[in-house]
Short mmCIF file of C-alpha atoms in Angstrom, two decimals:
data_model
loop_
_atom_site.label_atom_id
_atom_site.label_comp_id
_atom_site.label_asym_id
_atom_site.label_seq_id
_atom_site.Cartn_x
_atom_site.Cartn_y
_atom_site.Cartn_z
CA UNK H 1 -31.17 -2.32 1.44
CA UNK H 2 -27.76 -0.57 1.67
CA UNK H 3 -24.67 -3.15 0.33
CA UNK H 4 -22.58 -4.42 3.88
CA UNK H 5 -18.76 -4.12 3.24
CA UNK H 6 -16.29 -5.30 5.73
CA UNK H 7 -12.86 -3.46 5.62
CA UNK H 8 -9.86 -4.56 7.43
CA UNK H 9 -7.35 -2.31 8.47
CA UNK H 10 -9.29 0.48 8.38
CA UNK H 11 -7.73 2.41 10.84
CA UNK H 12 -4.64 2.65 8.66
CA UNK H 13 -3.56 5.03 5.64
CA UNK H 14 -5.49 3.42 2.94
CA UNK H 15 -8.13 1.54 4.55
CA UNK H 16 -9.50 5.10 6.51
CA UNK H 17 -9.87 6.79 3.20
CA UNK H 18 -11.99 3.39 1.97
CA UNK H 19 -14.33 3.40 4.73
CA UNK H 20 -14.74 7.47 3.79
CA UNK H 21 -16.23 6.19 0.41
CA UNK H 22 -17.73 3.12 1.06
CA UNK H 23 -19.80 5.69 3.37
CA UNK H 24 -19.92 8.11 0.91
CA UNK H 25 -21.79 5.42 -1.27
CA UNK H 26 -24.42 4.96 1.05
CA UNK H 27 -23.20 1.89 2.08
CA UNK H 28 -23.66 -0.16 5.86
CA UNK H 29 -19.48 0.22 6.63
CA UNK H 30 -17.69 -2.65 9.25
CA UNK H 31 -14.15 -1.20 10.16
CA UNK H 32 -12.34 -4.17 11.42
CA UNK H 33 -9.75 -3.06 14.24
CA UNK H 34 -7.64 -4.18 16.46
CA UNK H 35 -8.44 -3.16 20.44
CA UNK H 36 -5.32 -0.84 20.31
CA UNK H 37 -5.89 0.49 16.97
CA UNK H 38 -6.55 4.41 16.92
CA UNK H 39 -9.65 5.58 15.72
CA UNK H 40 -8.34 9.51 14.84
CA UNK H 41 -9.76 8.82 11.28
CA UNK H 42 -13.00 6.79 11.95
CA UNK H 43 -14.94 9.44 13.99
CA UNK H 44 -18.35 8.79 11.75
CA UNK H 45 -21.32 7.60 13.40
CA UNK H 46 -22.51 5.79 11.01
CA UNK H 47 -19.29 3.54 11.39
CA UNK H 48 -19.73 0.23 12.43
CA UNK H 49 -16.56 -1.22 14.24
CA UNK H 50 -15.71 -4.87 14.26
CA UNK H 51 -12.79 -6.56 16.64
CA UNK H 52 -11.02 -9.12 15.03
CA UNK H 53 -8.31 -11.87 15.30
CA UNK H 54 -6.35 -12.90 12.45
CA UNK H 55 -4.52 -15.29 14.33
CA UNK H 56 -6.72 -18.30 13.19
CA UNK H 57 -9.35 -18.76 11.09
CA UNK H 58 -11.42 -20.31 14.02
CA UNK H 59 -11.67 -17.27 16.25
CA UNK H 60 -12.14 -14.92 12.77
CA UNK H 61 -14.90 -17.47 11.90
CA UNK H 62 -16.57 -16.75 15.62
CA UNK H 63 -16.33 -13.20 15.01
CA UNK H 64 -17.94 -12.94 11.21
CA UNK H 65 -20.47 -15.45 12.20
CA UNK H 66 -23.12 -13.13 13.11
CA UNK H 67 -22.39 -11.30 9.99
CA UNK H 68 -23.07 -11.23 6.16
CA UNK H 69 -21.40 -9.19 4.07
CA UNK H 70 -21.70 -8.22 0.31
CA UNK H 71 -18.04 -6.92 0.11
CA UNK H 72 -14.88 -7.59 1.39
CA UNK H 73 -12.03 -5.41 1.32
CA UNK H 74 -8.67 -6.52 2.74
CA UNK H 75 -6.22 -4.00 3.49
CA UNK H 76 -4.79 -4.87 6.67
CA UNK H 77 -1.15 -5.32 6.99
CA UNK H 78 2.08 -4.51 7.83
CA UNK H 79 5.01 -2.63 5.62
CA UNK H 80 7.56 -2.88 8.52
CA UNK H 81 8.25 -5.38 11.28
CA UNK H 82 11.05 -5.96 13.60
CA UNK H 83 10.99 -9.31 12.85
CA UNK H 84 11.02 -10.42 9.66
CA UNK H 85 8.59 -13.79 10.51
CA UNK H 86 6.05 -11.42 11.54
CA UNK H 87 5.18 -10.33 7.89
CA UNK H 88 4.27 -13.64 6.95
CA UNK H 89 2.56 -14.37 10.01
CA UNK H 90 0.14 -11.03 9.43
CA UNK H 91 0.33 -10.53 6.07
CA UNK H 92 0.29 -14.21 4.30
CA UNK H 93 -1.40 -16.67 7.03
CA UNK H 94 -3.87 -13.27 8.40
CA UNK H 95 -5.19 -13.51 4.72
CA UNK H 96 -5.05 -17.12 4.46
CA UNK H 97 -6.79 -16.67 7.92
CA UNK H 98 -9.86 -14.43 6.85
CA UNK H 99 -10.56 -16.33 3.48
CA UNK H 100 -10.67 -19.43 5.31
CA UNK H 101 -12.86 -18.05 7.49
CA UNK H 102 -15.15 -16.89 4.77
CA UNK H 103 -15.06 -19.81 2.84
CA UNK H 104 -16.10 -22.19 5.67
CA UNK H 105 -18.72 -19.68 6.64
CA UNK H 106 -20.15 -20.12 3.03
CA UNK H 107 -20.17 -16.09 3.43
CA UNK H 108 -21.68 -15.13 0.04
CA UNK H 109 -19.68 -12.12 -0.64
CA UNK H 110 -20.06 -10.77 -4.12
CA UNK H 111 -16.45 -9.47 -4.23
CA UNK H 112 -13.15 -9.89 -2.31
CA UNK H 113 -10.53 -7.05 -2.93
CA UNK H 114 -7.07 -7.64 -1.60
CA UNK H 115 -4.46 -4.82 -1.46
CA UNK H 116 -1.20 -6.50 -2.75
CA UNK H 117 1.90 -4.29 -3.97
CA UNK H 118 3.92 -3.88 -7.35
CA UNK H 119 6.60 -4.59 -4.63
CA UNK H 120 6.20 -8.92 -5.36
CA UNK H 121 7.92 -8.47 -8.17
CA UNK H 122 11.00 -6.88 -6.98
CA UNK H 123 14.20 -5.38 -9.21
CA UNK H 124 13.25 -7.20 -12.16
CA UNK H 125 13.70 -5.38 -15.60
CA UNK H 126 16.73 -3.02 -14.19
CA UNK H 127 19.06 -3.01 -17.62
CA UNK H 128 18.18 0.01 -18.96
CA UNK H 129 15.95 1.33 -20.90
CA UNK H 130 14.01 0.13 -18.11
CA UNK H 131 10.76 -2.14 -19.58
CA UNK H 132 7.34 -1.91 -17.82
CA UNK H 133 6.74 -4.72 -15.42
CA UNK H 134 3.52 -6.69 -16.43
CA UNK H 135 1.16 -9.42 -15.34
CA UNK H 136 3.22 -11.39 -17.53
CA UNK H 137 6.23 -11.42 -15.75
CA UNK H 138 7.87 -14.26 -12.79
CA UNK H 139 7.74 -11.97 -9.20
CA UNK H 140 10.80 -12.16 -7.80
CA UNK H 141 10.39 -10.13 -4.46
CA UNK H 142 13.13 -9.17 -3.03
CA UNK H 143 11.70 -7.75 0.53
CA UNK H 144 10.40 -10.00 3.60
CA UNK H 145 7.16 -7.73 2.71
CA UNK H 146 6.89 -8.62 -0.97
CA UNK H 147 7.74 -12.18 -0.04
CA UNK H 148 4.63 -12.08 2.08
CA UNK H 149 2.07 -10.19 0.09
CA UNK H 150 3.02 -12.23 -2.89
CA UNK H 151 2.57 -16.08 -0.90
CA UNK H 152 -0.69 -14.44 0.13
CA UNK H 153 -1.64 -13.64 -3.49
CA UNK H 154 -0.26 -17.18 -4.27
CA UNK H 155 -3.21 -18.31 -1.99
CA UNK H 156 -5.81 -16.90 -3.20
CA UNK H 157 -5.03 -18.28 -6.63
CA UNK H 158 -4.62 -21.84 -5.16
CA UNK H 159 -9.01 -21.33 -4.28
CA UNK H 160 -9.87 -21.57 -7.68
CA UNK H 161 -13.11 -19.83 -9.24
CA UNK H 162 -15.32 -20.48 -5.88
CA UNK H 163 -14.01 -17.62 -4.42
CA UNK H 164 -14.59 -14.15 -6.21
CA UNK H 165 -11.17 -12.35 -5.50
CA UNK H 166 -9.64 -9.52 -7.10
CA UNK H 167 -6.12 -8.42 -6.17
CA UNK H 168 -4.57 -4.95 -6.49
CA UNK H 169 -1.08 -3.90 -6.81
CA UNK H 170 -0.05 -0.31 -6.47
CA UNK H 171 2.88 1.17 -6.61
CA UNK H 172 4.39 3.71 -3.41
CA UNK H 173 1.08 5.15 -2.27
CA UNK H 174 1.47 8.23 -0.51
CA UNK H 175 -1.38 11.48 0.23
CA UNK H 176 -2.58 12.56 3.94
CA UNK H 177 -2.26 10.65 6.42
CA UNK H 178 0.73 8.33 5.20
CA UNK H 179 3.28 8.80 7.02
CA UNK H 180 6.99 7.18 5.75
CA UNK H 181 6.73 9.72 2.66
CA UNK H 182 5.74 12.71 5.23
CA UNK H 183 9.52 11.83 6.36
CA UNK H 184 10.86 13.04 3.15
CA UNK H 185 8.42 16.45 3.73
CA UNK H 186 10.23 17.01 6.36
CA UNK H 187 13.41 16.29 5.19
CA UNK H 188 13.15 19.07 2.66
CA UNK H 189 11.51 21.69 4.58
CA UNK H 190 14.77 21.52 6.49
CA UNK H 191 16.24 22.13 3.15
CA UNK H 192 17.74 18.50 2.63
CA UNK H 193 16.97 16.23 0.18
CA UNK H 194 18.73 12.13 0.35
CA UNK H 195 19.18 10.17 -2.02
CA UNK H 196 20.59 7.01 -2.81
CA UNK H 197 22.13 5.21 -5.84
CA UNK H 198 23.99 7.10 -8.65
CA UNK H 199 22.58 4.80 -11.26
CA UNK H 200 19.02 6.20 -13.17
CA UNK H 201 15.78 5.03 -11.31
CA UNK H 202 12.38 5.23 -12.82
CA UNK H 203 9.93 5.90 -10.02
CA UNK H 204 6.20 5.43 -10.10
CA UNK H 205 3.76 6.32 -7.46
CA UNK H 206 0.18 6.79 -6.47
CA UNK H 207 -2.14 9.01 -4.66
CA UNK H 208 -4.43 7.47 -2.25
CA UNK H 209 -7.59 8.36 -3.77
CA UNK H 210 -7.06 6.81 -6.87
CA UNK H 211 -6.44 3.73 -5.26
CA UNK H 212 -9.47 4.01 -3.16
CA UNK H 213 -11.41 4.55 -7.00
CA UNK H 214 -9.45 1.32 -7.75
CA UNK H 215 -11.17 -0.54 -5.09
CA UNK H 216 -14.85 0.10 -5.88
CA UNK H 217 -13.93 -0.09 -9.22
CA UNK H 218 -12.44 -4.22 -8.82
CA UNK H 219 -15.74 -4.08 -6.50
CA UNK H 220 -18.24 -2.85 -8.95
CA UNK H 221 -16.85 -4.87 -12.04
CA UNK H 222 -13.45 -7.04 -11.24
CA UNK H 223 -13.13 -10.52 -12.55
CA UNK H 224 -12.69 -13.17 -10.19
CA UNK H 225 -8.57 -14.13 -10.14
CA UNK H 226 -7.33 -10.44 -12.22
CA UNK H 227 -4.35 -8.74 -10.80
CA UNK H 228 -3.84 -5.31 -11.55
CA UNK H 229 -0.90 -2.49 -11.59
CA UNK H 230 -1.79 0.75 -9.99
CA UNK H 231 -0.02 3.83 -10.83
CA UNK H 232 -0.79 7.46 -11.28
CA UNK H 233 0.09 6.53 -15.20
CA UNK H 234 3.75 8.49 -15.26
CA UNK H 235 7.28 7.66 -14.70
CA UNK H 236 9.43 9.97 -12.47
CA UNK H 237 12.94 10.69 -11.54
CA UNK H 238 14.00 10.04 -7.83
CA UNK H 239 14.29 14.24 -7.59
CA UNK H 240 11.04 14.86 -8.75
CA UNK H 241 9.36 13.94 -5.58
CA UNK H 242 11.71 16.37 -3.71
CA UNK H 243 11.45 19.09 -6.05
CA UNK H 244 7.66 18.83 -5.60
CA UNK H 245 7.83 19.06 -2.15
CA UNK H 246 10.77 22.33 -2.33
CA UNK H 247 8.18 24.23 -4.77
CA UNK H 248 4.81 23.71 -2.42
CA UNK H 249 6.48 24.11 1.21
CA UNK H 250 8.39 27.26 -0.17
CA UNK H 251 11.78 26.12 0.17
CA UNK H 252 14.43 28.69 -0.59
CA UNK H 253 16.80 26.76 -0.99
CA UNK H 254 17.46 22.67 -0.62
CA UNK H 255 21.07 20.55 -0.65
CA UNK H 256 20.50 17.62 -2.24
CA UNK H 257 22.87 14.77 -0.96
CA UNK H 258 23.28 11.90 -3.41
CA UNK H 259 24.88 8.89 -1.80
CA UNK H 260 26.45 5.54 -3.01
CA UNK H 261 24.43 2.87 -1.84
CA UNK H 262 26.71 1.43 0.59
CA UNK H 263 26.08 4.19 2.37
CA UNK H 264 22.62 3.98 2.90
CA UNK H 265 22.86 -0.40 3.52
CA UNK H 266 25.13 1.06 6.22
CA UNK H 267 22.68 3.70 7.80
CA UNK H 268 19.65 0.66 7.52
CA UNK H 269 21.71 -1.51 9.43
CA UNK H 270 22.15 0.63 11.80
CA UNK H 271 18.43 1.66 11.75
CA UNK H 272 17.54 -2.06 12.39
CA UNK H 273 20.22 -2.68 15.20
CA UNK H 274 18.23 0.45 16.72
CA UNK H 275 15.03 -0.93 16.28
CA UNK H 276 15.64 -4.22 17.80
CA UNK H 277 17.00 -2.27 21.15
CA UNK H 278 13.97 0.19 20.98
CA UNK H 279 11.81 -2.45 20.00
CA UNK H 280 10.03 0.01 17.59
CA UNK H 281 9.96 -0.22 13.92
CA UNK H 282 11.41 2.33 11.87
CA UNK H 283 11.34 3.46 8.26
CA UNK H 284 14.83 3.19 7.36
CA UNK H 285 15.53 -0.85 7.79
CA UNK H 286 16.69 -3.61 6.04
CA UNK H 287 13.52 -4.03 3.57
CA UNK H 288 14.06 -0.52 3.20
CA UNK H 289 17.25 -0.71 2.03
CA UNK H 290 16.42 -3.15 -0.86
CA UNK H 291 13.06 -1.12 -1.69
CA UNK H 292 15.50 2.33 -2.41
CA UNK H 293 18.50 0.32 -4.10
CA UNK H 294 15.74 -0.71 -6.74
CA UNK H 295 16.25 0.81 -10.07
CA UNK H 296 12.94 -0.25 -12.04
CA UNK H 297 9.12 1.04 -10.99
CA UNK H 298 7.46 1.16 -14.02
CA UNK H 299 4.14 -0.83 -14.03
CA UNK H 300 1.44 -1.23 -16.74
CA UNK H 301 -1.34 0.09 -15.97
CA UNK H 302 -3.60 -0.21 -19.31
CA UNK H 303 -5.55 -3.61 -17.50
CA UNK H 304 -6.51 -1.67 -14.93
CA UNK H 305 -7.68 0.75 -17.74
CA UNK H 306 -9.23 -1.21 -20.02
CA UNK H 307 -10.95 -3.36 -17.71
CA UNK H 308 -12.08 -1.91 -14.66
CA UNK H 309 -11.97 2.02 -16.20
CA UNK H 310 -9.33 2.98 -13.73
CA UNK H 311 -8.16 6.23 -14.76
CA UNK H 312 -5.63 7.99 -12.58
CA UNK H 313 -6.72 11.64 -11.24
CA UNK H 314 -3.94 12.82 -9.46
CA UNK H 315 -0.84 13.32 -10.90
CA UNK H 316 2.28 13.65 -8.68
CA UNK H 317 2.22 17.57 -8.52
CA UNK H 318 -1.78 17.72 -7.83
CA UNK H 319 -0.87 14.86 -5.18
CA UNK H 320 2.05 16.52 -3.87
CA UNK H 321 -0.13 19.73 -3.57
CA UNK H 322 -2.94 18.35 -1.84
CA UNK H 323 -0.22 16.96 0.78
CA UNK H 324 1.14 19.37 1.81
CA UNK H 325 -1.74 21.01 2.22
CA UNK H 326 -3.20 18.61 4.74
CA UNK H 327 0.36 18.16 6.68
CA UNK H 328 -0.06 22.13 7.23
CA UNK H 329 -3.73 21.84 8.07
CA UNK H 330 -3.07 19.39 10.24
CA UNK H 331 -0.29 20.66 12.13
CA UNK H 332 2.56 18.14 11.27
CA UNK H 333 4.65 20.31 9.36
#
């Protein structure tokens, strides 16, 4: 009998690409949505959908009753809000929310994955030469969204050993379908590049497929309670990205516009002031703001490594590549 994995948020970035390999696998796949959530990615038959309420563990408890699952995989969220109380109300208490659930179910899941973010730890390590943060350092988020991913990892540790949990924290994800780094894509194929900061920043990021091997990976073998960095294994410069995206689109030519950062605080404020009129979230708001003033995004990554075999297959050109390739494909650039 096929393993049954529940993923939630699986109409997003990440979680679409999750349910493409759990199904891959061979295994029975429940996409949790909301009514409003768009299906565009989730057009397999063999798809199982799933309606649920993180609101309280009561009505997710109603829901899941019916069910038994083997895996869990928790990947809904939010990265931007126009109220800053929301991301604690749908990241922190939705995950309290679900494991609750679970747990009073007596669900007998073999594995519960939860997609965290290197971004609970904040600008820690910024004096240069910039240190690799580690398990072993205090989080010190400074974003409403680290803040809330990082009280939801909090949670999960206050369980204890009951509960099998793994938690995963990758750096800025970014491939097809995602759609805050597409911005920058098309930034530069209108032959501008912005950026922000004069001081050195190490950047790290990661392409959504590795993450998605991540996942089965924690699911296959994670230890219950191990937190682990997720990068592509490199550090970059905040023009490599850019320069990445110049080379595939075919850019001529590009005028790169370095700014102090009081310039870009001023054009987030701005952005949020918008965004509370228009009542729609943008990319360019106060957590924003904070996430591009930080200097430091080095991460170790040899846990990951050592323990679950993670090894990184996409490096940021093969990444970038692949991109691109899809936005053209797909018609949004």
């Amino acid at each position: 009998m096929a393993n049954k994995i529940l993923i939630t948020g699986a109409s997003g970035f990440i979680g679409s690409f999750i349910v493409e390999e759990a199904l891959r696998r061979g295994m029975e796949v429940w996409a949790a949505v909301r009514k409003t959530s768009s299906r565009e990615y989730l057009q397999d038959s063999r798809i199982n959908f799933i309606e649920l309420d993180f609101r309280s563990k009561e009505a997710l408890a109603a829901q899941l009753g019916s069910h038994e699952f083997d895996y869990v995989v928790h990947a809904a969220g939010v990265t931007k809000c126009l109220d800053k109380d929301d991301f604690h109300r749908i990241n922190t208490q939705g995950t309290m929310h679900l494991v609750d659930a679970l747990i009073d179910l007596r669900m007998p899941i073999k594995r519960f994955v939860y997609l965290s973010s290197l971004s609970v730890f904040g600008n820690i390590h910024e004096r240069q030469p910039y240190q690799d943060i580690t398990e072993r350092d205090c989080p010190r988020p400074n974003t409403a969204y680290g803040k809330s991913k990082l009280e939801a990892e909090r949670y999960l540790d206050s369980i204890g050993n009951d509960f099998p949990y793994i938690i995963l924290r990758p750096t800025g994800v970014y491939g097809p379908r995602e759609r805050d780094y597409f911005l920058m894509a098309q930034s530069v194929a209108k032959h501008v590049d912005f950026a922000a900061g004069f001081k050195r920043q190490d950047i790290t990021f990661v392409y959504v497929l590795d993450v998605v091997q991540a996942v089965f990976l924690a699911l296959d073998r994670g230890m219950s309670g191990r937190k682990y960095f997720l990068s592509d294994g490199e550090v970059y410069r905040s023009a490599d990205f850019s320069n990445l995206l110049k080379k595939e689109l075919g850019v001529g030519w590009m005028l790169r516009i370095v700014a102090p950062l009081w310039v870009l605080r001023t054009i987030t404020f701005f952005g949020e002031k918008i965004a509370n009129i228009t009542r729609k979230p943008i990319a360019l708001n106060n957590d924003k703001y904070n996430i591009l003033k930080q200097r430091n995004w080095r991460c170790d990554i040899e846990p990951a490594m050592d323990e679950l075999g993670y090894h990184p297959h996409y490096k940021l050109a093969d990444g970038v590549r692949l991109s691109v390739k899809w936005y053209r494909e797909n018609g949004w650039l």
